Every structure is written in C-alpha cells, then in structure tokens.
C-alpha cells in the first residue's frame, strides 16, 4: 500500500489558492528569475538570495544573464534606431548650419 502524500502547510495554502503545488525553494528561483529578467543587477539578486559569492548566482542563472544581456543590447539598438530616425538627414542638418 502506498503512503499518502504529505500535505505541508504550504501545500495546503497552494490547494486553498487553487494554484499548482510547488516547493518553497521553487519560489526562490522564481523570484530570482523575475528579478534578473527585469534588469535587477546580479549583485543585488545574489545578496537577496544570500549566496556566499556572486559566482554562485552567476553560475546558477547564467542562461538568464545571457538573456538579460541580449535584451539590453536590443534595447540600446532600438533606442539608437529611434534617435537616428528623429534626426534630420545629415545634408539637411549641414545646410541649416551653413545658411545664415
């Protein structure tokens, strides 16, 4: 006969909230993931998680830091593209400077 699954107070809360059961440690990873992907500096995330070293955080969440870096580059690229489109063409700008 199989033993019944242990229902922890946290599982009880999950059931009551009608959300899937997960381990509390999973919420820790979720918080770190949300933080990193929303631009919170890795040093802050590391201190929040109370990792002994920054490298621990970097190793565990390396795939997210690479994604965050890519998003940062894309954001810079988009910003520069918008700035380029907002400026007049160089010839028009040069004429405006040269004409009294």
mmCIF file with all atom_site columns, C-alpha atoms in Angstrom:
data_model
loop_
_atom_site.group_PDB
_atom_site.id
_atom_site.type_symbol
_atom_site.label_atom_id
_atom_site.label_alt_id
_atom_site.label_comp_id
_atom_site.label_asym_id
_atom_site.label_entity_id
_atom_site.label_seq_id
_atom_site.pdbx_PDB_ins_code
_atom_site.Cartn_x
_atom_site.Cartn_y
_atom_site.Cartn_z
_atom_site.occupancy
_atom_site.B_iso_or_equiv
_atom_site.pdbx_formal_charge
_atom_site.auth_seq_id
_atom_site.auth_comp_id
_atom_site.auth_asym_id
_atom_site.auth_atom_id
_atom_site.pdbx_PDB_model_num
ATOM 1   C CA . UNK A 1 1   ? 0.000  0.000  0.000   1.00 0.00 ? 1   UNK A CA 1
ATOM 2   C CA . UNK A 1 2   ? 1.347  3.439  -0.922  1.00 0.00 ? 2   UNK A CA 1
ATOM 3   C CA . UNK A 1 3   ? 1.726  6.051  1.753   1.00 0.00 ? 3   UNK A CA 1
ATOM 4   C CA . UNK A 1 4   ? -0.400 9.168  1.382   1.00 0.00 ? 4   UNK A CA 1
ATOM 5   C CA . UNK A 1 5   ? 1.424  12.252 0.169   1.00 0.00 ? 5   UNK A CA 1
ATOM 6   C CA . UNK A 1 6   ? 2.417  14.565 2.994   1.00 0.00 ? 6   UNK A CA 1
ATOM 7   C CA . UNK A 1 7   ? 0.409  17.761 2.997   1.00 0.00 ? 7   UNK A CA 1
ATOM 8   C CA . UNK A 1 8   ? 2.548  20.580 4.328   1.00 0.00 ? 8   UNK A CA 1
ATOM 9   C CA . UNK A 1 9   ? 1.060  23.885 5.431   1.00 0.00 ? 9   UNK A CA 1
ATOM 10  C CA . UNK A 1 10  ? 2.460  25.414 2.247   1.00 0.00 ? 10  UNK A CA 1
ATOM 11  C CA . UNK A 1 11  ? 0.803  22.742 0.086   1.00 0.00 ? 11  UNK A CA 1
ATOM 12  C CA . UNK A 1 12  ? -2.426 23.411 1.957   1.00 0.00 ? 12  UNK A CA 1
ATOM 13  C CA . UNK A 1 13  ? -2.119 27.094 1.032   1.00 0.00 ? 13  UNK A CA 1
ATOM 14  C CA . UNK A 1 14  ? -1.445 26.171 -2.602  1.00 0.00 ? 14  UNK A CA 1
ATOM 15  C CA . UNK A 1 15  ? -4.541 23.976 -2.643  1.00 0.00 ? 15  UNK A CA 1
ATOM 16  C CA . UNK A 1 16  ? -6.631 26.684 -0.981  1.00 0.00 ? 16  UNK A CA 1
ATOM 17  C CA . UNK A 1 17  ? -5.425 29.284 -3.526  1.00 0.00 ? 17  UNK A CA 1
ATOM 18  C CA . UNK A 1 18  ? -6.110 26.813 -6.351  1.00 0.00 ? 18  UNK A CA 1
ATOM 19  C CA . UNK A 1 19  ? -2.568 27.060 -7.698  1.00 0.00 ? 19  UNK A CA 1
ATOM 20  C CA . UNK A 1 20  ? -0.251 24.174 -8.531  1.00 0.00 ? 20  UNK A CA 1
ATOM 21  C CA . UNK A 1 21  ? 1.781  22.792 -5.670  1.00 0.00 ? 21  UNK A CA 1
ATOM 22  C CA . UNK A 1 22  ? 5.436  23.697 -5.711  1.00 0.00 ? 22  UNK A CA 1
ATOM 23  C CA . UNK A 1 23  ? 8.283  23.684 -3.247  1.00 0.00 ? 23  UNK A CA 1
ATOM 24  C CA . UNK A 1 24  ? 9.069  26.886 -1.395  1.00 0.00 ? 24  UNK A CA 1
ATOM 25  C CA . UNK A 1 25  ? 12.554 26.677 -2.922  1.00 0.00 ? 25  UNK A CA 1
ATOM 26  C CA . UNK A 1 26  ? 10.904 26.922 -6.364  1.00 0.00 ? 26  UNK A CA 1
ATOM 27  C CA . UNK A 1 27  ? 9.562  30.330 -5.342  1.00 0.00 ? 27  UNK A CA 1
ATOM 28  C CA . UNK A 1 28  ? 13.118 31.390 -4.553  1.00 0.00 ? 28  UNK A CA 1
ATOM 29  C CA . UNK A 1 29  ? 14.143 30.518 -8.114  1.00 0.00 ? 29  UNK A CA 1
ATOM 30  C CA . UNK A 1 30  ? 11.064 32.267 -9.458  1.00 0.00 ? 30  UNK A CA 1
ATOM 31  C CA . UNK A 1 31  ? 11.919 35.457 -7.569  1.00 0.00 ? 31  UNK A CA 1
ATOM 32  C CA . UNK A 1 32  ? 15.498 35.357 -8.868  1.00 0.00 ? 32  UNK A CA 1
ATOM 33  C CA . UNK A 1 33  ? 14.324 34.706 -12.429 1.00 0.00 ? 33  UNK A CA 1
ATOM 34  C CA . UNK A 1 34  ? 11.830 37.565 -12.373 1.00 0.00 ? 34  UNK A CA 1
ATOM 35  C CA . UNK A 1 35  ? 14.430 39.889 -10.880 1.00 0.00 ? 35  UNK A CA 1
ATOM 36  C CA . UNK A 1 36  ? 17.179 39.083 -13.375 1.00 0.00 ? 36  UNK A CA 1
ATOM 37  C CA . UNK A 1 37  ? 14.937 39.210 -16.435 1.00 0.00 ? 37  UNK A CA 1
ATOM 38  C CA . UNK A 1 38  ? 13.628 42.606 -15.309 1.00 0.00 ? 38  UNK A CA 1
ATOM 39  C CA . UNK A 1 39  ? 17.075 44.130 -15.048 1.00 0.00 ? 39  UNK A CA 1
ATOM 40  C CA . UNK A 1 40  ? 17.865 43.862 -11.351 1.00 0.00 ? 40  UNK A CA 1
ATOM 41  C CA . UNK A 1 41  ? 21.667 43.785 -11.104 1.00 0.00 ? 41  UNK A CA 1
ATOM 42  C CA . UNK A 1 42  ? 23.102 40.340 -10.457 1.00 0.00 ? 42  UNK A CA 1
ATOM 43  C CA . UNK A 1 43  ? 24.908 41.622 -7.370  1.00 0.00 ? 43  UNK A CA 1
ATOM 44  C CA . UNK A 1 44  ? 21.581 42.654 -5.837  1.00 0.00 ? 44  UNK A CA 1
ATOM 45  C CA . UNK A 1 45  ? 19.966 39.322 -6.699  1.00 0.00 ? 45  UNK A CA 1
ATOM 46  C CA . UNK A 1 46  ? 22.946 37.478 -5.240  1.00 0.00 ? 46  UNK A CA 1
ATOM 47  C CA . UNK A 1 47  ? 22.744 39.407 -1.968  1.00 0.00 ? 47  UNK A CA 1
ATOM 48  C CA . UNK A 1 48  ? 18.981 38.945 -1.801  1.00 0.00 ? 48  UNK A CA 1
ATOM 49  C CA . UNK A 1 49  ? 19.406 35.186 -2.217  1.00 0.00 ? 49  UNK A CA 1
ATOM 50  C CA . UNK A 1 50  ? 22.208 35.312 0.353   1.00 0.00 ? 50  UNK A CA 1
ATOM 51  C CA . UNK A 1 51  ? 24.641 33.439 -1.864  1.00 0.00 ? 51  UNK A CA 1
ATOM 52  C CA . UNK A 1 52  ? 28.163 33.380 -0.453  1.00 0.00 ? 52  UNK A CA 1
ATOM 53  C CA . UNK A 1 53  ? 29.653 34.525 -3.749  1.00 0.00 ? 53  UNK A CA 1
ATOM 54  C CA . UNK A 1 54  ? 28.440 36.313 -6.849  1.00 0.00 ? 54  UNK A CA 1
ATOM 55  C CA . UNK A 1 55  ? 29.793 33.448 -8.947  1.00 0.00 ? 55  UNK A CA 1
ATOM 56  C CA . UNK A 1 56  ? 27.272 31.074 -7.341  1.00 0.00 ? 56  UNK A CA 1
ATOM 57  C CA . UNK A 1 57  ? 24.411 33.234 -8.572  1.00 0.00 ? 57  UNK A CA 1
ATOM 58  C CA . UNK A 1 58  ? 26.054 33.742 -11.963 1.00 0.00 ? 58  UNK A CA 1
ATOM 59  C CA . UNK A 1 59  ? 26.562 30.007 -12.441 1.00 0.00 ? 59  UNK A CA 1
ATOM 60  C CA . UNK A 1 60  ? 23.006 29.059 -11.489 1.00 0.00 ? 60  UNK A CA 1
ATOM 61  C CA . UNK A 1 61  ? 21.348 31.801 -13.529 1.00 0.00 ? 61  UNK A CA 1
ATOM 62  C CA . UNK A 1 62  ? 23.870 32.133 -16.384 1.00 0.00 ? 62  UNK A CA 1
ATOM 63  C CA . UNK A 1 63  ? 21.230 31.439 -19.019 1.00 0.00 ? 63  UNK A CA 1
ATOM 64  C CA . UNK A 1 64  ? 19.161 34.323 -17.675 1.00 0.00 ? 64  UNK A CA 1
ATOM 65  C CA . UNK A 1 65  ? 22.064 36.752 -17.510 1.00 0.00 ? 65  UNK A CA 1
ATOM 66  C CA . UNK A 1 66  ? 22.818 35.978 -21.164 1.00 0.00 ? 66  UNK A CA 1
ATOM 67  C CA . UNK A 1 67  ? 19.164 36.622 -21.997 1.00 0.00 ? 67  UNK A CA 1
ATOM 68  C CA . UNK A 1 68  ? 19.172 39.860 -19.999 1.00 0.00 ? 68  UNK A CA 1
ATOM 69  C CA . UNK A 1 69  ? 22.362 40.963 -21.775 1.00 0.00 ? 69  UNK A CA 1
ATOM 70  C CA . UNK A 1 70  ? 20.746 40.273 -25.147 1.00 0.00 ? 70  UNK A CA 1
ATOM 71  C CA . UNK A 1 71  ? 17.685 42.278 -24.121 1.00 0.00 ? 71  UNK A CA 1
ATOM 72  C CA . UNK A 1 72  ? 19.932 45.154 -23.045 1.00 0.00 ? 72  UNK A CA 1
ATOM 73  C CA . UNK A 1 73  ? 21.715 45.157 -26.405 1.00 0.00 ? 73  UNK A CA 1
ATOM 74  C CA . UNK A 1 74  ? 18.378 45.038 -28.242 1.00 0.00 ? 74  UNK A CA 1
ATOM 75  C CA . UNK A 1 75  ? 17.081 47.956 -26.159 1.00 0.00 ? 75  UNK A CA 1
ATOM 76  C CA . UNK A 1 76  ? 20.166 50.041 -26.938 1.00 0.00 ? 76  UNK A CA 1
ATOM 77  C CA . UNK A 1 77  ? 19.864 49.181 -30.630 1.00 0.00 ? 77  UNK A CA 1
ATOM 78  C CA . UNK A 1 78  ? 16.179 50.174 -30.695 1.00 0.00 ? 78  UNK A CA 1
ATOM 79  C CA . UNK A 1 79  ? 16.904 53.425 -28.868 1.00 0.00 ? 79  UNK A CA 1
ATOM 80  C CA . UNK A 1 80  ? 19.671 54.373 -31.286 1.00 0.00 ? 80  UNK A CA 1
ATOM 81  C CA . UNK A 1 81  ? 17.492 53.496 -34.285 1.00 0.00 ? 81  UNK A CA 1
ATOM 82  C CA . UNK A 1 82  ? 14.697 55.735 -32.976 1.00 0.00 ? 82  UNK A CA 1
ATOM 83  C CA . UNK A 1 83  ? 17.188 58.547 -32.363 1.00 0.00 ? 83  UNK A CA 1
ATOM 84  C CA . UNK A 1 84  ? 18.546 58.200 -35.904 1.00 0.00 ? 84  UNK A CA 1
ATOM 85  C CA . UNK A 1 85  ? 15.041 58.399 -37.378 1.00 0.00 ? 85  UNK A CA 1
ATOM 86  C CA . UNK A 1 86  ? 14.268 61.505 -35.312 1.00 0.00 ? 86  UNK A CA 1
ATOM 87  C CA . UNK A 1 87  ? 17.292 63.428 -36.612 1.00 0.00 ? 87  UNK A CA 1
ATOM 88  C CA . UNK A 1 88  ? 17.195 65.163 -39.958 1.00 0.00 ? 88  UNK A CA 1
ATOM 89  C CA . UNK A 1 89  ? 19.382 63.705 -42.686 1.00 0.00 ? 89  UNK A CA 1
ATOM 90  C CA . UNK A 1 90  ? 22.994 64.923 -42.466 1.00 0.00 ? 90  UNK A CA 1
ATOM 91  C CA . UNK A 1 91  ? 22.731 67.028 -45.632 1.00 0.00 ? 91  UNK A CA 1
ATOM 92  C CA . UNK A 1 92  ? 19.676 68.895 -44.350 1.00 0.00 ? 92  UNK A CA 1
ATOM 93  C CA . UNK A 1 93  ? 21.358 69.451 -40.987 1.00 0.00 ? 93  UNK A CA 1
ATOM 94  C CA . UNK A 1 94  ? 24.532 70.703 -42.699 1.00 0.00 ? 94  UNK A CA 1
ATOM 95  C CA . UNK A 1 95  ? 22.548 73.127 -44.884 1.00 0.00 ? 95  UNK A CA 1
ATOM 96  C CA . UNK A 1 96  ? 20.792 74.519 -41.841 1.00 0.00 ? 96  UNK A CA 1
ATOM 97  C CA . UNK A 1 97  ? 24.138 75.220 -40.188 1.00 0.00 ? 97  UNK A CA 1
ATOM 98  C CA . UNK A 1 98  ? 25.764 76.751 -43.287 1.00 0.00 ? 98  UNK A CA 1
ATOM 99  C CA . UNK A 1 99  ? 22.884 79.058 -44.268 1.00 0.00 ? 99  UNK A CA 1
ATOM 100 C CA . UNK A 1 100 ? 22.585 82.320 -42.344 1.00 0.00 ? 100 UNK A CA 1
#
